Each structure stands twice: as structure tokens, then as C-alpha cells.
mmCIF file with all atom_site columns, C-alpha atoms in Angstrom:
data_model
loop_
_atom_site.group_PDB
_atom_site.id
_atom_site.type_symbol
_atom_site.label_atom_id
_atom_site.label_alt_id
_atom_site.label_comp_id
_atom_site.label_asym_id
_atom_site.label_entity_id
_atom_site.label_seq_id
_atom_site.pdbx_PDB_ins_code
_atom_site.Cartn_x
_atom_site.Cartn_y
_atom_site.Cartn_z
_atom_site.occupancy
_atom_site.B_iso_or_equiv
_atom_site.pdbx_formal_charge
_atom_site.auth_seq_id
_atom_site.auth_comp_id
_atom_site.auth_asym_id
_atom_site.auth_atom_id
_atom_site.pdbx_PDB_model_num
ATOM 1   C CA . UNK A 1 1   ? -36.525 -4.279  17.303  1.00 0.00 ? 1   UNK A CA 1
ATOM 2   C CA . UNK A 1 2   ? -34.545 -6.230  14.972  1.00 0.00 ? 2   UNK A CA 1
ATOM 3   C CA . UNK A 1 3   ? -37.383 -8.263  13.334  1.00 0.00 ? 3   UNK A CA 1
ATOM 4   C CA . UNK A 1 4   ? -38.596 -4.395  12.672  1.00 0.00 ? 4   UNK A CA 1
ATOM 5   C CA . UNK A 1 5   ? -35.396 -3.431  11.523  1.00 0.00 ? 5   UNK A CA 1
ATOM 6   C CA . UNK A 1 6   ? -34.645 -6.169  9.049   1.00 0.00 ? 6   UNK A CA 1
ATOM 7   C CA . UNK A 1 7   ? -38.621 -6.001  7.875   1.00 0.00 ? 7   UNK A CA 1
ATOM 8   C CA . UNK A 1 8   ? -38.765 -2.325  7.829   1.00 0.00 ? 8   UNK A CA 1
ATOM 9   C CA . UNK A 1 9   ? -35.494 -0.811  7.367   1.00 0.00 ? 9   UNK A CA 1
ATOM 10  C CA . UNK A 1 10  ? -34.547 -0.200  3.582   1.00 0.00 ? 10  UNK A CA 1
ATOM 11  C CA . UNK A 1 11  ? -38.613 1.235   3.177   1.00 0.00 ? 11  UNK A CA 1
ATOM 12  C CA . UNK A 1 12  ? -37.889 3.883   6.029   1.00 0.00 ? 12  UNK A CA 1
ATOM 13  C CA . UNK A 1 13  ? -34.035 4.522   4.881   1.00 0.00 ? 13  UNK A CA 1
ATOM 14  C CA . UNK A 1 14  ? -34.869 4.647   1.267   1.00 0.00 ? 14  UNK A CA 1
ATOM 15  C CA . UNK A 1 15  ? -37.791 7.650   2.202   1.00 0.00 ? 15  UNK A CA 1
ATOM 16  C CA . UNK A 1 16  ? -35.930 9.189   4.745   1.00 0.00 ? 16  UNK A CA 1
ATOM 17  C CA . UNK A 1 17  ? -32.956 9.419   2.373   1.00 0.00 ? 17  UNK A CA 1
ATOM 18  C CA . UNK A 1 18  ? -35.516 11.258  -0.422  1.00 0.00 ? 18  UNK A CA 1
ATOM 19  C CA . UNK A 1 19  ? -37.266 13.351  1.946   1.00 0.00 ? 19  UNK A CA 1
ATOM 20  C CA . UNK A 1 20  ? -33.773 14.933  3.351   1.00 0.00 ? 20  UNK A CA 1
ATOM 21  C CA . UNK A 1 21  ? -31.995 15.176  -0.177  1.00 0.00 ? 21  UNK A CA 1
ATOM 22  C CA . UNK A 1 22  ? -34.808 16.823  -1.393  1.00 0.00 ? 22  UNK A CA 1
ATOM 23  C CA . UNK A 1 23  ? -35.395 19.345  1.592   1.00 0.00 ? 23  UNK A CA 1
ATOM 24  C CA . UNK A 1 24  ? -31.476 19.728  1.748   1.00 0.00 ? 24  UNK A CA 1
ATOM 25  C CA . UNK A 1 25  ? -31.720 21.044  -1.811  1.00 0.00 ? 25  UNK A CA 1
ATOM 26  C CA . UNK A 1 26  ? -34.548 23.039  -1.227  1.00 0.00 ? 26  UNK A CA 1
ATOM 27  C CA . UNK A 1 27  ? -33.181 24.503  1.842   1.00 0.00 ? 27  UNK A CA 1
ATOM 28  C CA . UNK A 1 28  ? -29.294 24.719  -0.513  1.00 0.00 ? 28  UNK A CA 1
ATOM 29  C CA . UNK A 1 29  ? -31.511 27.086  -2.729  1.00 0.00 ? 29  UNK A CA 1
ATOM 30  C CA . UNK A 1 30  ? -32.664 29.596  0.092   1.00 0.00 ? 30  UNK A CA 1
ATOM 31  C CA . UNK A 1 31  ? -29.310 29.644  1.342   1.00 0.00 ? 31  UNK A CA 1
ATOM 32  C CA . UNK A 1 32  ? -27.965 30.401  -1.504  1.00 0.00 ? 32  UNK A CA 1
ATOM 33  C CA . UNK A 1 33  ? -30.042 32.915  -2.548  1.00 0.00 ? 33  UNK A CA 1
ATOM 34  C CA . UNK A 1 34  ? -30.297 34.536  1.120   1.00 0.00 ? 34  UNK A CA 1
ATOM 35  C CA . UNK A 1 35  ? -26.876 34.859  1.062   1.00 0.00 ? 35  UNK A CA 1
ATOM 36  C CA . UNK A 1 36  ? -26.055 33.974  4.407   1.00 0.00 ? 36  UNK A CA 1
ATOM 37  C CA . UNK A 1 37  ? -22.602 32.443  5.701   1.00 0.00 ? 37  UNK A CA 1
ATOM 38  C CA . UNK A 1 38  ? -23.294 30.420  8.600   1.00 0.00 ? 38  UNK A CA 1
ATOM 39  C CA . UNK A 1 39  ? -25.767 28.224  6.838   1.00 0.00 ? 39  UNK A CA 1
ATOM 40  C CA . UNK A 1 40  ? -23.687 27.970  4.116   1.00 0.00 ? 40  UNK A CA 1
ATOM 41  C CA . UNK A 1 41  ? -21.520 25.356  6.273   1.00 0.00 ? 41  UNK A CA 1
ATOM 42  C CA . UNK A 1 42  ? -24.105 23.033  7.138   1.00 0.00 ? 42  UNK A CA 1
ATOM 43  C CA . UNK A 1 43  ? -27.108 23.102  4.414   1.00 0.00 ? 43  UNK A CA 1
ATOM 44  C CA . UNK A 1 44  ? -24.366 20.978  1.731   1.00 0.00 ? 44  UNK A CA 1
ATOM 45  C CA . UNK A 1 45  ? -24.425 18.118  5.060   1.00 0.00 ? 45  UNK A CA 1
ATOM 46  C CA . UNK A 1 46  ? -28.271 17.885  4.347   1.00 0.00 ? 46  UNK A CA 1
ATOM 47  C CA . UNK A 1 47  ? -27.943 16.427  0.753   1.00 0.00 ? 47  UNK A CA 1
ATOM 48  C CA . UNK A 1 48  ? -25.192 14.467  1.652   1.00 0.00 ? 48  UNK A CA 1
ATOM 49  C CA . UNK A 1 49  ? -26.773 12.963  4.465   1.00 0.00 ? 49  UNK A CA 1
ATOM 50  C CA . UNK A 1 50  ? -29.709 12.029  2.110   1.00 0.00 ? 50  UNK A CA 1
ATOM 51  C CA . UNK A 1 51  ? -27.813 10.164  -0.303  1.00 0.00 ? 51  UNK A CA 1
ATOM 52  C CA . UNK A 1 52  ? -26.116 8.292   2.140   1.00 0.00 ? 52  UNK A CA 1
ATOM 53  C CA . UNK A 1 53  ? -29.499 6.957   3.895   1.00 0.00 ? 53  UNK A CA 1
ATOM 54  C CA . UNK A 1 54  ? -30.670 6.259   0.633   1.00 0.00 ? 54  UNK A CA 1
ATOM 55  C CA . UNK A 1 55  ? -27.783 4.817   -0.850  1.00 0.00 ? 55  UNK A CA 1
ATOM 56  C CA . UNK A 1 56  ? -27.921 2.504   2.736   1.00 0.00 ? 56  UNK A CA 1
ATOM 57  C CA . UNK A 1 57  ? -31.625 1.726   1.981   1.00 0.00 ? 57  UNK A CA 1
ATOM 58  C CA . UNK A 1 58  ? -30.768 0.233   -1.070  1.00 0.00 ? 58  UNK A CA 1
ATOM 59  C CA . UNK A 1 59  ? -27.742 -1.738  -0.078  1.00 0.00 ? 59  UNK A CA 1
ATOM 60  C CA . UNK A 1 60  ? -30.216 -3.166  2.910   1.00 0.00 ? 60  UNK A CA 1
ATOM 61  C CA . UNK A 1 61  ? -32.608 -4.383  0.166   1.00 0.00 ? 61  UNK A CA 1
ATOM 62  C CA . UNK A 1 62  ? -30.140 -5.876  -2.176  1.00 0.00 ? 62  UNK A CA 1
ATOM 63  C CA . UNK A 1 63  ? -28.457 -7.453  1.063   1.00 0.00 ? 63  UNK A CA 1
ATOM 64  C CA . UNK A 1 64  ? -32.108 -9.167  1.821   1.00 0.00 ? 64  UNK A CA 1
ATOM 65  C CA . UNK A 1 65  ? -32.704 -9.735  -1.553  1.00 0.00 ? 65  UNK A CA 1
ATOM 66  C CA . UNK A 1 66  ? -29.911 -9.981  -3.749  1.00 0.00 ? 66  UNK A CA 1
ATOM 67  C CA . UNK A 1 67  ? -30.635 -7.847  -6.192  1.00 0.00 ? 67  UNK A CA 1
ATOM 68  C CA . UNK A 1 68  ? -30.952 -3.690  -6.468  1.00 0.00 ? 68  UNK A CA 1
ATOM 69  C CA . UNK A 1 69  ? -34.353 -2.277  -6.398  1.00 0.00 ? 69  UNK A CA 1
ATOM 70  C CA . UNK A 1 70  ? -32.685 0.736   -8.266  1.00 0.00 ? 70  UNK A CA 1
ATOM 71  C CA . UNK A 1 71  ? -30.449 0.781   -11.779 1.00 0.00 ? 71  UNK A CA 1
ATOM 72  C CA . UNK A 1 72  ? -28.379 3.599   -10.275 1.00 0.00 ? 72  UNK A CA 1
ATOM 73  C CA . UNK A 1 73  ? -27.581 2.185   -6.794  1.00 0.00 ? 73  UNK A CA 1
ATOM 74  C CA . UNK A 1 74  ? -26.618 -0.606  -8.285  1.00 0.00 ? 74  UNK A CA 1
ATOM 75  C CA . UNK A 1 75  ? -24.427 1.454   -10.825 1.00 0.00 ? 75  UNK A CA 1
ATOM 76  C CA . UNK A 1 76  ? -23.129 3.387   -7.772  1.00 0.00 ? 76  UNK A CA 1
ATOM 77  C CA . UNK A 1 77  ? -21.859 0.128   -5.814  1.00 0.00 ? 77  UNK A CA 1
ATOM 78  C CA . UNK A 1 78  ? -20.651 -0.927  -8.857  1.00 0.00 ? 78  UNK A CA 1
ATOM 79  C CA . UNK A 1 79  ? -18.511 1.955   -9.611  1.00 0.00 ? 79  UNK A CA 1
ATOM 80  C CA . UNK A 1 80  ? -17.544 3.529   -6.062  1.00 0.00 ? 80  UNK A CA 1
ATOM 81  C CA . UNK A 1 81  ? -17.340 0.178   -3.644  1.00 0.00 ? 81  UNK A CA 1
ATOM 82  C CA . UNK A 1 82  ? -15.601 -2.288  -6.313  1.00 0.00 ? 82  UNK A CA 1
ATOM 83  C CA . UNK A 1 83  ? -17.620 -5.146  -4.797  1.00 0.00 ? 83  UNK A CA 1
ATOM 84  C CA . UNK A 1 84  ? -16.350 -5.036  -1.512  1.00 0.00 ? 84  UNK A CA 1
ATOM 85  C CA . UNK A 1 85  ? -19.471 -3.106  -0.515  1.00 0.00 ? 85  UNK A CA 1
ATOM 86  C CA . UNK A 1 86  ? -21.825 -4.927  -2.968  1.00 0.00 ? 86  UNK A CA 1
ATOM 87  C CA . UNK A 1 87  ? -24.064 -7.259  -1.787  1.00 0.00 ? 87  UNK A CA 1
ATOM 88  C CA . UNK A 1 88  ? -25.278 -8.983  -4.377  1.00 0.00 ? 88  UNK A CA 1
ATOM 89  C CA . UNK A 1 89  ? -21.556 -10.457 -6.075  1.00 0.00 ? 89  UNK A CA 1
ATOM 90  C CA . UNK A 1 90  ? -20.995 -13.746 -5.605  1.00 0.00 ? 90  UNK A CA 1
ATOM 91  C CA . UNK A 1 91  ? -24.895 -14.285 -5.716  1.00 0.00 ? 91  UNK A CA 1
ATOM 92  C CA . UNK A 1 92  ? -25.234 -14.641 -9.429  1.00 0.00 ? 92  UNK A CA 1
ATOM 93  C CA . UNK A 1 93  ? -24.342 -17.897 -11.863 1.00 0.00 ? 93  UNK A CA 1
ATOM 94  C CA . UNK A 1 94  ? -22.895 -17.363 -14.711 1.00 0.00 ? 94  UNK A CA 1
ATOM 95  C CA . UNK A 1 95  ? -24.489 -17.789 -18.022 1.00 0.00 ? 95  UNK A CA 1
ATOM 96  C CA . UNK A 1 96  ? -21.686 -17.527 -20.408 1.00 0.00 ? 96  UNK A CA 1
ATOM 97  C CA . UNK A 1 97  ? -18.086 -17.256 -20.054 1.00 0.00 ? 97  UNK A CA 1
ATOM 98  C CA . UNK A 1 98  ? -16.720 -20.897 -18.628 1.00 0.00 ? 98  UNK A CA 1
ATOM 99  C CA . UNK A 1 99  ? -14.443 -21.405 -21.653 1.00 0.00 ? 99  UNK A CA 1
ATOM 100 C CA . UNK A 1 100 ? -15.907 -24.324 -23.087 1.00 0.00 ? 100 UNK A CA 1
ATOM 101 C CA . UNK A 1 101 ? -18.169 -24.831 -26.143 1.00 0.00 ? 101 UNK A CA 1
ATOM 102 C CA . UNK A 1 102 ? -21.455 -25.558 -24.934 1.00 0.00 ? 102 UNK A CA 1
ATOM 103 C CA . UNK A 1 103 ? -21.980 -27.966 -28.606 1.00 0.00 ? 103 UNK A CA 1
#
């Protein structure tokens, strides 16, 4: 299961996390426009939800692979976790910037 997991896991995150942002949106709308209050609580948790398994997805890639598959979850671990959540720091050698002349 955890061969599976590790193999598997950002693919089904990453789509799971698309499917329910976009039918939390969808279902957002018709709330909205229905009008009704009890829904109102609980369709926001949807999208949420979503962006959280997809934003998961992603960070299981980059944590397999060291790098994002996406330009803005790699912007969003950038900004929000301030490394501590990114994967990828630490991974990368770099090109310019040790203080010496290289002639």
C-alpha cells in the first residue's frame, strides 16, 4: 500500500484536488444562486478542500522529484510556507552568487 502510495499518490491527489475545486465551485454557484442558508456553510469547505489535495499532490511530486510540476505551486510554497514546507530547498546548487570572481 505504500509502494502504491509513493507511485501513485501525487497523480490521484493532484485529480482529486481538480475534480473537487471544480465541483465545489460549481456547486458555490447553485448555492448561491438558490439562495439557501444551510448549504451556504459547507459548499466554501468544497473548494477549499480541493486546493488543499492539490496543493498536497504537488508537494508529493516535488518531494519525489525535486522539482514542481506546476509554476504556481511552486509560487505558493514559495510565498505561504517560507521553505519550511518546500521540498525542493536545499536541493539546488548554486550558479552564481559565491562572492568570488569566477576570472
Amino acid at each position: 500500500m505504500v509502494g502504491l502510495t509513493w507511485l501513485m499518490g501525487s497523480v490521484v491527489l493532484r485529480t482529486a484536488g481538480w475534480l473537487l475545486l471544480i465541483v465545489g465551485v460549481i456547486s458555490l454557484a447553485n448555492v448561491v444562486a438558490s439562495g439557501s442558508v444551510g448549504a451556504v456553510v459547507f459548499a466554501p469547505l468544497m473548494p477549499v478542500l480541493g486546493a488543499v489535495l492539490w496543493l498536497a499532490g504537488h508537494w508529493l511530486f516535488a518531494f519525489k522529484h525535486h522539482f514542481f510540476r506546476s509554476g504556481i505551486a511552486a509560487r505558493a510554497f514559495a510565498r505561504l510556507a517560507r521553505g519550511r514546507l518546500d521540498p525542493t530547498r536545499g536541493w539546488g546548487v548554486p550558479v552564481i552568487g559565491t562572492g568570488r570572481s569566477r576570472y
